[in-house]
Amino acid sequence: MSDPQQLNEQEENCADLISEAITDQEGIVQVSLHPQDGHLEIDYDPQKVSQPAVEKVAQQVSPILQQRWNTCTMRLGRHGGRACESCALRLENKLGELPGVRRATASFVGGALSVSYNNQIISPDEITLHVKQMGVPVAPSAAELPAEPEPEVPATGLQTAWNWLLDGRLEAIFTVITLITMIAGLIAERQEATVAATVLFVIAYIAGGTFGLQGGIESLRNRTIDVDLLMVLAAIGAALVGQPFEG
């Protein structure tokens, strides 16, 4: 991968190409290229050249920029909890520091990563390698997958049932269990059935906190704190002060 000095040289070469492309246009005073955000500024004398003429020049030089900047899209796996957009922001910032990367946008909720990069400085394979080194599961986008998928191995009955649960249904089932046991625990507590209330609240905390705890641990691994971790801590605090239903 190229160093920052090479990145500056590439940007200067790109600016030189654009300057050469419009040097014959009378009335254009200065051209400023901002590769970090993909902006091109053209200063011109309105007495010598009209705005439509300048816009036409900008359209003529835009392919030069497009040749230098490409965009690749990847699929992100589950990572950092259900609502860990802070993890996505950290990933964006880390990728944005790489030489040749202009902009990166990530969303673990949507499961997508988009990176705009200079193909003369960094390649999609290098970007993918850096993402994996950060511990983030990543795969090519659907558009980049082979036309003929590999034959699937027939799943057993147990695997089919497990995959069915993992497809967003297990979390919904745990949510229903949490709701039922929390209400039952509150009723048992008011009836002074201490043992039954304790058992029901423990079941509710296990069912309701499993995914939150997993998400919180993943967030801590990324040195971030998200809503999953805060909710788990709040529930534990409520239980410690004798108000498990509030958790």
PDB file of C-alpha atoms in Angstrom:
ATOM      1  CA  MET A   1       0.000   0.000   0.000  1.00  0.00           C
ATOM      2  CA  SER A   2       1.228   3.505  -0.703  1.00  0.00           C
ATOM      3  CA  ASP A   3       2.304   5.977   1.955  1.00  0.00           C
ATOM      4  CA  PRO A   4       0.819   9.489   2.463  1.00  0.00           C
ATOM      5  CA  GLN A   5       3.550  11.042   0.288  1.00  0.00           C
ATOM      6  CA  GLN A   6       2.489   8.884  -2.644  1.00  0.00           C
ATOM      7  CA  LEU A   7      -1.142   9.810  -1.949  1.00  0.00           C
ATOM      8  CA  ASN A   8      -0.267  13.502  -2.247  1.00  0.00           C
ATOM      9  CA  GLU A   9       1.596  12.844  -5.490  1.00  0.00           C
ATOM     10  CA  GLN A  10      -1.428  11.036  -6.919  1.00  0.00           C
ATOM     11  CA  GLU A  11      -3.706  13.935  -5.980  1.00  0.00           C
ATOM     12  CA  GLU A  12      -1.322  16.448  -7.564  1.00  0.00           C
ATOM     13  CA  ASN A  13      -1.191  14.379 -10.763  1.00  0.00           C
ATOM     14  CA  CYS A  14      -4.981  14.291 -10.865  1.00  0.00           C
ATOM     15  CA  ALA A  15      -5.137  18.074 -10.422  1.00  0.00           C
ATOM     16  CA  ASP A  16      -2.561  18.517 -13.205  1.00  0.00           C
ATOM     17  CA  LEU A  17      -4.661  16.429 -15.578  1.00  0.00           C
ATOM     18  CA  ILE A  18      -7.734  18.538 -14.850  1.00  0.00           C
ATOM     19  CA  SER A  19      -5.802  21.788 -15.246  1.00  0.00           C
ATOM     20  CA  GLU A  20      -4.482  20.638 -18.617  1.00  0.00           C
ATOM     21  CA  ALA A  21      -7.999  19.688 -19.722  1.00  0.00           C
ATOM     22  CA  ILE A  22      -9.379  23.199 -19.183  1.00  0.00           C
ATOM     23  CA  THR A  23      -6.300  25.340 -19.753  1.00  0.00           C
ATOM     24  CA  ASP A  24      -7.596  26.448 -23.159  1.00  0.00           C
ATOM     25  CA  GLN A  25     -10.906  27.695 -21.757  1.00  0.00           C
ATOM     26  CA  GLU A  26     -10.822  31.492 -21.606  1.00  0.00           C
ATOM     27  CA  GLY A  27     -12.186  33.061 -18.444  1.00  0.00           C
ATOM     28  CA  ILE A  28     -11.323  30.266 -16.006  1.00  0.00           C
ATOM     29  CA  VAL A  29      -9.015  31.701 -13.353  1.00  0.00           C
ATOM     30  CA  GLN A  30      -8.298  28.800 -11.003  1.00  0.00           C
ATOM     31  CA  VAL A  31      -9.221  25.167 -10.385  1.00  0.00           C
ATOM     32  CA  SER A  32      -9.175  23.692  -6.860  1.00  0.00           C
ATOM     33  CA  LEU A  33      -9.450  19.939  -6.328  1.00  0.00           C
ATOM     34  CA  HIS A  34     -10.608  18.510  -2.974  1.00  0.00           C
ATOM     35  CA  PRO A  35     -10.135  14.737  -3.317  1.00  0.00           C
ATOM     36  CA  GLN A  36     -11.123  13.978   0.271  1.00  0.00           C
ATOM     37  CA  ASP A  37     -14.740  14.947  -0.367  1.00  0.00           C
ATOM     38  CA  GLY A  38     -14.738  14.681  -4.159  1.00  0.00           C
ATOM     39  CA  HIS A  39     -15.350  18.393  -4.781  1.00  0.00           C
ATOM     40  CA  LEU A  40     -14.018  20.424  -7.688  1.00  0.00           C
ATOM     41  CA  GLU A  41     -14.052  24.223  -7.421  1.00  0.00           C
ATOM     42  CA  ILE A  42     -13.705  26.397 -10.529  1.00  0.00           C
ATOM     43  CA  ASP A  43     -13.112  30.141 -10.197  1.00  0.00           C
ATOM     44  CA  TYR A  44     -14.021  32.043 -13.357  1.00  0.00           C
ATOM     45  CA  ASP A  45     -14.523  35.544 -14.737  1.00  0.00           C
ATOM     46  CA  PRO A  46     -18.247  35.974 -15.556  1.00  0.00           C
ATOM     47  CA  GLN A  47     -17.323  38.744 -17.994  1.00  0.00           C
ATOM     48  CA  LYS A  48     -15.428  36.276 -20.169  1.00  0.00           C
ATOM     49  CA  VAL A  49     -17.252  32.971 -19.679  1.00  0.00           C
ATOM     50  CA  SER A  50     -20.837  32.088 -18.736  1.00  0.00           C
ATOM     51  CA  GLN A  51     -21.952  29.723 -15.979  1.00  0.00           C
ATOM     52  CA  PRO A  52     -23.397  27.142 -18.441  1.00  0.00           C
ATOM     53  CA  ALA A  53     -20.025  27.050 -20.191  1.00  0.00           C
ATOM     54  CA  VAL A  54     -18.257  26.414 -16.868  1.00  0.00           C
ATOM     55  CA  GLU A  55     -20.724  23.645 -16.010  1.00  0.00           C
ATOM     56  CA  LYS A  56     -20.012  22.042 -19.369  1.00  0.00           C
ATOM     57  CA  VAL A  57     -16.289  22.129 -18.616  1.00  0.00           C
ATOM     58  CA  ALA A  58     -16.924  20.504 -15.231  1.00  0.00           C
ATOM     59  CA  GLN A  59     -18.863  17.713 -16.938  1.00  0.00           C
ATOM     60  CA  GLN A  60     -15.982  17.178 -19.331  1.00  0.00           C
ATOM     61  CA  VAL A  61     -13.410  16.722 -16.560  1.00  0.00           C
ATOM     62  CA  SER A  62     -15.608  14.610 -14.266  1.00  0.00           C
ATOM     63  CA  PRO A  63     -14.571  11.332 -15.991  1.00  0.00           C
ATOM     64  CA  ILE A  64     -10.988  12.080 -14.929  1.00  0.00           C
ATOM     65  CA  LEU A  65     -12.083  12.026 -11.305  1.00  0.00           C
ATOM     66  CA  GLN A  66     -14.198   8.920 -11.820  1.00  0.00           C
ATOM     67  CA  GLN A  67     -11.174   7.075 -13.188  1.00  0.00           C
ATOM     68  CA  ARG A  68      -9.332   7.753  -9.940  1.00  0.00           C
ATOM     69  CA  TRP A  69     -12.136   7.054  -7.437  1.00  0.00           C
ATOM     70  CA  ASN A  70     -14.132   3.831  -7.270  1.00  0.00           C
ATOM     71  CA  THR A  71     -16.673   2.523  -4.782  1.00  0.00           C
ATOM     72  CA  CYS A  72     -16.910  -1.007  -3.439  1.00  0.00           C
ATOM     73  CA  THR A  73     -19.758  -2.402  -1.369  1.00  0.00           C
ATOM     74  CA  MET A  74     -19.467  -5.307   1.072  1.00  0.00           C
ATOM     75  CA  ARG A  75     -21.792  -7.196   3.356  1.00  0.00           C
ATOM     76  CA  LEU A  76     -21.157  -6.899   7.086  1.00  0.00           C
ATOM     77  CA  GLY A  77     -21.900  -9.782   9.420  1.00  0.00           C
ATOM     78  CA  ARG A  78     -23.441  -9.497  12.875  1.00  0.00           C
ATOM     79  CA  HIS A  79     -21.085  -7.540  15.072  1.00  0.00           C
ATOM     80  CA  GLY A  80     -21.168  -5.239  18.055  1.00  0.00           C
ATOM     81  CA  GLY A  81     -24.727  -5.874  19.215  1.00  0.00           C
ATOM     82  CA  ARG A  82     -28.145  -5.077  17.822  1.00  0.00           C
ATOM     83  CA  ALA A  83     -27.853  -1.303  17.974  1.00  0.00           C
ATOM     84  CA  CYS A  84     -24.086  -0.775  17.862  1.00  0.00           C
ATOM     85  CA  GLU A  85     -23.902   2.043  15.356  1.00  0.00           C
ATOM     86  CA  SER A  86     -21.061   3.389  17.488  1.00  0.00           C
ATOM     87  CA  CYS A  87     -19.112   0.339  16.317  1.00  0.00           C
ATOM     88  CA  ALA A  88     -19.985   1.271  12.738  1.00  0.00           C
ATOM     89  CA  LEU A  89     -18.739   4.816  13.321  1.00  0.00           C
ATOM     90  CA  ARG A  90     -15.448   3.486  14.670  1.00  0.00           C
ATOM     91  CA  LEU A  91     -15.092   1.276  11.588  1.00  0.00           C
ATOM     92  CA  GLU A  92     -15.751   4.259   9.317  1.00  0.00           C
ATOM     93  CA  ASN A  93     -13.119   6.343  11.089  1.00  0.00           C
ATOM     94  CA  LYS A  94     -10.513   3.574  10.941  1.00  0.00           C
ATOM     95  CA  LEU A  95     -11.054   2.992   7.230  1.00  0.00           C
ATOM     96  CA  GLY A  96     -11.033   6.735   6.568  1.00  0.00           C
ATOM     97  CA  GLU A  97      -7.480   6.876   7.937  1.00  0.00           C
ATOM     98  CA  LEU A  98      -6.189   4.462   5.280  1.00  0.00           C
ATOM     99  CA  PRO A  99      -4.210   6.045   2.411  1.00  0.00           C
ATOM    100  CA  GLY A 100      -6.354   6.104  -0.707  1.00  0.00           C
ATOM    101  CA  VAL A 101      -9.721   5.888   1.080  1.00  0.00           C
ATOM    102  CA  ARG A 102     -11.869   8.965   0.558  1.00  0.00           C
ATOM    103  CA  ARG A 103     -14.998   7.990   2.458  1.00  0.00           C
ATOM    104  CA  ALA A 104     -16.445   4.947   4.245  1.00  0.00           C
ATOM    105  CA  THR A 105     -20.014   4.397   5.415  1.00  0.00           C
ATOM    106  CA  ALA A 106     -21.014   1.373   7.491  1.00  0.00           C
ATOM    107  CA  SER A 107     -24.166   0.062   9.131  1.00  0.00           C
ATOM    108  CA  PHE A 108     -24.364  -3.145  11.146  1.00  0.00           C
ATOM    109  CA  VAL A 109     -28.141  -2.792  11.265  1.00  0.00           C
ATOM    110  CA  GLY A 110     -28.331  -2.750   7.466  1.00  0.00           C
ATOM    111  CA  GLY A 111     -25.368  -5.117   7.115  1.00  0.00           C
ATOM    112  CA  ALA A 112     -23.583  -3.008   4.507  1.00  0.00           C
ATOM    113  CA  LEU A 113     -20.218  -1.269   4.094  1.00  0.00           C
ATOM    114  CA  SER A 114     -19.514   1.174   1.258  1.00  0.00           C
ATOM    115  CA  VAL A 115     -16.002   2.512   0.622  1.00  0.00           C
ATOM    116  CA  SER A 116     -14.934   5.147  -1.921  1.00  0.00           C
ATOM    117  CA  TYR A 117     -11.258   4.671  -2.733  1.00  0.00           C
ATOM    118  CA  ASN A 118      -8.464   5.562  -5.144  1.00  0.00           C
ATOM    119  CA  ASN A 119      -7.846   2.431  -7.205  1.00  0.00           C
ATOM    120  CA  GLN A 120      -4.262   3.505  -7.912  1.00  0.00           C
ATOM    121  CA  ILE A 121      -3.405   3.541  -4.210  1.00  0.00           C
ATOM    122  CA  ILE A 122      -5.486   0.818  -2.560  1.00  0.00           C
ATOM    123  CA  SER A 123      -7.442  -2.192  -3.811  1.00  0.00           C
ATOM    124  CA  PRO A 124     -10.725  -3.757  -2.609  1.00  0.00           C
ATOM    125  CA  ASP A 125      -8.782  -6.812  -1.398  1.00  0.00           C
ATOM    126  CA  GLU A 126      -6.595  -4.600   0.804  1.00  0.00           C
ATOM    127  CA  ILE A 127      -9.686  -2.868   2.192  1.00  0.00           C
ATOM    128  CA  THR A 128     -11.283  -6.239   2.945  1.00  0.00           C
ATOM    129  CA  LEU A 129      -8.095  -7.381   4.697  1.00  0.00           C
ATOM    130  CA  HIS A 130      -8.077  -4.303   6.931  1.00  0.00           C
ATOM    131  CA  VAL A 131     -11.748  -4.811   7.829  1.00  0.00           C
ATOM    132  CA  LYS A 132     -11.108  -8.438   8.795  1.00  0.00           C
ATOM    133  CA  GLN A 133      -8.075  -7.409  10.855  1.00  0.00           C
ATOM    134  CA  MET A 134     -10.449  -5.236  12.884  1.00  0.00           C
ATOM    135  CA  GLY A 135     -12.398  -8.394  13.752  1.00  0.00           C
ATOM    136  CA  VAL A 136     -15.400  -7.523  11.589  1.00  0.00           C
ATOM    137  CA  PRO A 137     -17.015 -10.316   9.517  1.00  0.00           C
ATOM    138  CA  VAL A 138     -17.234  -9.152   5.907  1.00  0.00           C
ATOM    139  CA  ALA A 139     -18.209 -10.744   2.584  1.00  0.00           C
ATOM    140  CA  PRO A 140     -18.555  -9.580  -1.035  1.00  0.00           C
ATOM    141  CA  SER A 141     -21.823  -7.928  -1.991  1.00  0.00           C
ATOM    142  CA  ALA A 142     -24.498  -9.959  -3.746  1.00  0.00           C
ATOM    143  CA  ALA A 143     -23.544  -8.298  -7.047  1.00  0.00           C
ATOM    144  CA  GLU A 144     -19.995  -9.640  -6.747  1.00  0.00           C
ATOM    145  CA  LEU A 145     -20.908 -13.222  -5.870  1.00  0.00           C
ATOM    146  CA  PRO A 146     -20.298 -15.972  -8.455  1.00  0.00           C
ATOM    147  CA  ALA A 147     -23.109 -16.507 -10.932  1.00  0.00           C
ATOM    148  CA  GLU A 148     -23.292 -20.221 -10.071  1.00  0.00           C
ATOM    149  CA  PRO A 149     -23.583 -20.748  -6.302  1.00  0.00           C
ATOM    150  CA  GLU A 150     -21.910 -23.738  -4.709  1.00  0.00           C
ATOM    151  CA  PRO A 151     -24.225 -26.722  -4.116  1.00  0.00           C
ATOM    152  CA  GLU A 152     -25.707 -26.633  -0.643  1.00  0.00           C
ATOM    153  CA  VAL A 153     -25.231 -29.552   1.715  1.00  0.00           C
ATOM    154  CA  PRO A 154     -28.615 -30.923   2.825  1.00  0.00           C
ATOM    155  CA  ALA A 155     -29.288 -29.860   6.409  1.00  0.00           C
ATOM    156  CA  THR A 156     -30.442 -32.290   9.069  1.00  0.00           C
ATOM    157  CA  GLY A 157     -33.705 -31.832  10.922  1.00  0.00           C
ATOM    158  CA  LEU A 158     -31.898 -30.403  13.955  1.00  0.00           C
ATOM    159  CA  GLN A 159     -29.900 -27.969  11.819  1.00  0.00           C
ATOM    160  CA  THR A 160     -33.049 -26.855  10.017  1.00  0.00           C
ATOM    161  CA  ALA A 161     -34.799 -26.174  13.320  1.00  0.00           C
ATOM    162  CA  TRP A 162     -31.782 -24.282  14.674  1.00  0.00           C
ATOM    163  CA  ASN A 163     -31.477 -22.163  11.527  1.00  0.00           C
ATOM    164  CA  TRP A 164     -35.192 -21.411  11.759  1.00  0.00           C
ATOM    165  CA  LEU A 165     -34.704 -20.127  15.319  1.00  0.00           C
ATOM    166  CA  LEU A 166     -31.620 -18.091  14.454  1.00  0.00           C
ATOM    167  CA  ASP A 167     -33.463 -16.310  11.654  1.00  0.00           C
ATOM    168  CA  GLY A 168     -34.647 -13.600  14.061  1.00  0.00           C
ATOM    169  CA  ARG A 169     -37.200 -15.872  15.733  1.00  0.00           C
ATOM    170  CA  LEU A 170     -35.184 -16.908  18.777  1.00  0.00           C
ATOM    171  CA  GLU A 171     -34.914 -13.323  19.971  1.00  0.00           C
ATOM    172  CA  ALA A 172     -38.672 -12.850  19.510  1.00  0.00           C
ATOM    173  CA  ILE A 173     -39.369 -16.033  21.507  1.00  0.00           C
ATOM    174  CA  PHE A 174     -37.078 -14.865  24.316  1.00  0.00           C
ATOM    175  CA  THR A 175     -38.872 -11.513  24.339  1.00  0.00           C
ATOM    176  CA  VAL A 176     -42.248 -13.229  24.808  1.00  0.00           C
ATOM    177  CA  ILE A 177     -40.818 -15.426  27.584  1.00  0.00           C
ATOM    178  CA  THR A 178     -39.413 -12.328  29.290  1.00  0.00           C
ATOM    179  CA  LEU A 179     -42.754 -10.525  29.164  1.00  0.00           C
ATOM    180  CA  ILE A 180     -44.718 -13.491  30.517  1.00  0.00           C
ATOM    181  CA  THR A 181     -42.300 -14.301  33.342  1.00  0.00           C
ATOM    182  CA  MET A 182     -41.944 -10.657  34.379  1.00  0.00           C
ATOM    183  CA  ILE A 183     -45.725 -10.261  34.709  1.00  0.00           C
ATOM    184  CA  ALA A 184     -46.008 -13.617  36.490  1.00  0.00           C
ATOM    185  CA  GLY A 185     -43.154 -12.653  38.804  1.00  0.00           C
ATOM    186  CA  LEU A 186     -44.851  -9.365  39.681  1.00  0.00           C
ATOM    187  CA  ILE A 187     -48.098 -11.195  40.505  1.00  0.00           C
ATOM    188  CA  ALA A 188     -46.219 -13.769  42.618  1.00  0.00           C
ATOM    189  CA  GLU A 189     -44.385 -10.974  44.429  1.00  0.00           C
ATOM    190  CA  ARG A 190     -47.663  -9.268  45.339  1.00  0.00           C
ATOM    191  CA  GLN A 191     -49.033 -12.600  46.548  1.00  0.00           C
ATOM    192  CA  GLU A 192     -45.932 -12.870  48.769  1.00  0.00           C
ATOM    193  CA  ALA A 193     -44.800 -16.041  46.999  1.00  0.00           C
ATOM    194  CA  THR A 194     -41.147 -15.093  47.348  1.00  0.00           C
ATOM    195  CA  VAL A 195     -39.583 -18.270  45.959  1.00  0.00           C
ATOM    196  CA  ALA A 196     -41.847 -18.366  42.897  1.00  0.00           C
ATOM    197  CA  ALA A 197     -41.275 -14.665  42.246  1.00  0.00           C
ATOM    198  CA  THR A 198     -37.502 -15.100  42.460  1.00  0.00           C
ATOM    199  CA  VAL A 199     -37.517 -18.050  40.046  1.00  0.00           C
ATOM    200  CA  LEU A 200     -39.720 -16.202  37.551  1.00  0.00           C
ATOM    201  CA  PHE A 201     -37.594 -13.057  37.671  1.00  0.00           C
ATOM    202  CA  VAL A 202     -34.403 -15.096  37.176  1.00  0.00           C
ATOM    203  CA  ILE A 203     -35.926 -16.733  34.085  1.00  0.00           C
ATOM    204  CA  ALA A 204     -37.003 -13.315  32.802  1.00  0.00           C
ATOM    205  CA  TYR A 205     -33.529 -11.853  33.315  1.00  0.00           C
ATOM    206  CA  ILE A 206     -31.853 -14.773  31.539  1.00  0.00           C
ATOM    207  CA  ALA A 207     -34.248 -14.690  28.580  1.00  0.00           C
ATOM    208  CA  GLY A 208     -34.271 -10.907  28.316  1.00  0.00           C
ATOM    209  CA  GLY A 209     -30.576 -10.341  28.901  1.00  0.00           C
ATOM    210  CA  THR A 210     -28.986 -13.026  26.725  1.00  0.00           C
ATOM    211  CA  PHE A 211     -28.813 -11.046  23.498  1.00  0.00           C
ATOM    212  CA  GLY A 212     -28.165  -7.772  25.300  1.00  0.00           C
ATOM    213  CA  LEU A 213     -25.208  -9.294  27.143  1.00  0.00           C
ATOM    214  CA  GLN A 214     -23.802 -10.726  23.913  1.00  0.00           C
ATOM    215  CA  GLY A 215     -24.122  -7.352  22.223  1.00  0.00           C
ATOM    216  CA  GLY A 216     -22.572  -5.554  25.199  1.00  0.00           C
ATOM    217  CA  ILE A 217     -19.554  -7.869  25.235  1.00  0.00           C
ATOM    218  CA  GLU A 218     -19.000  -7.388  21.510  1.00  0.00           C
ATOM    219  CA  SER A 219     -19.267  -3.628  21.954  1.00  0.00           C
ATOM    220  CA  LEU A 220     -16.639  -3.649  24.712  1.00  0.00           C
ATOM    221  CA  ARG A 221     -14.343  -5.606  22.419  1.00  0.00           C
ATOM    222  CA  ASN A 222     -14.655  -2.688  20.013  1.00  0.00           C
ATOM    223  CA  ARG A 223     -13.992  -0.229  22.869  1.00  0.00           C
ATOM    224  CA  THR A 224     -17.474   1.240  22.605  1.00  0.00           C
ATOM    225  CA  ILE A 225     -20.533   1.367  24.855  1.00  0.00           C
ATOM    226  CA  ASP A 226     -23.930   0.872  23.265  1.00  0.00           C
ATOM    227  CA  VAL A 227     -27.538   0.687  24.432  1.00  0.00           C
ATOM    228  CA  ASP A 228     -27.411  -3.107  24.935  1.00  0.00           C
ATOM    229  CA  LEU A 229     -24.731  -2.827  27.604  1.00  0.00           C
ATOM    230  CA  LEU A 230     -26.466   0.100  29.319  1.00  0.00           C
ATOM    231  CA  MET A 231     -29.754  -1.815  29.495  1.00  0.00           C
ATOM    232  CA  VAL A 232     -28.060  -4.864  31.029  1.00  0.00           C
ATOM    233  CA  LEU A 233     -26.346  -2.699  33.661  1.00  0.00           C
ATOM    234  CA  ALA A 234     -29.632  -0.935  34.441  1.00  0.00           C
ATOM    235  CA  ALA A 235     -31.409  -4.279  34.905  1.00  0.00           C
ATOM    236  CA  ILE A 236     -28.689  -5.551  37.239  1.00  0.00           C
ATOM    237  CA  GLY A 237     -28.866  -2.334  39.236  1.00  0.00           C
ATOM    238  CA  ALA A 238     -32.638  -2.654  39.611  1.00  0.00           C
ATOM    239  CA  ALA A 239     -32.268  -6.229  40.852  1.00  0.00           C
ATOM    240  CA  LEU A 240     -29.604  -5.244  43.391  1.00  0.00           C
ATOM    241  CA  VAL A 241     -31.853  -2.602  44.963  1.00  0.00           C
ATOM    242  CA  GLY A 242     -34.732  -5.064  45.272  1.00  0.00           C
ATOM    243  CA  GLN A 243     -36.774  -3.887  42.276  1.00  0.00           C
ATOM    244  CA  PRO A 244     -36.315  -6.672  39.703  1.00  0.00           C
ATOM    245  CA  PHE A 245     -39.518  -5.799  37.850  1.00  0.00           C
ATOM    246  CA  GLU A 246     -38.143  -2.307  37.117  1.00  0.00           C
ATOM    247  CA  GLY A 247     -35.208  -3.919  35.319  1.00  0.00           C
TER     248      GLY A 247
END
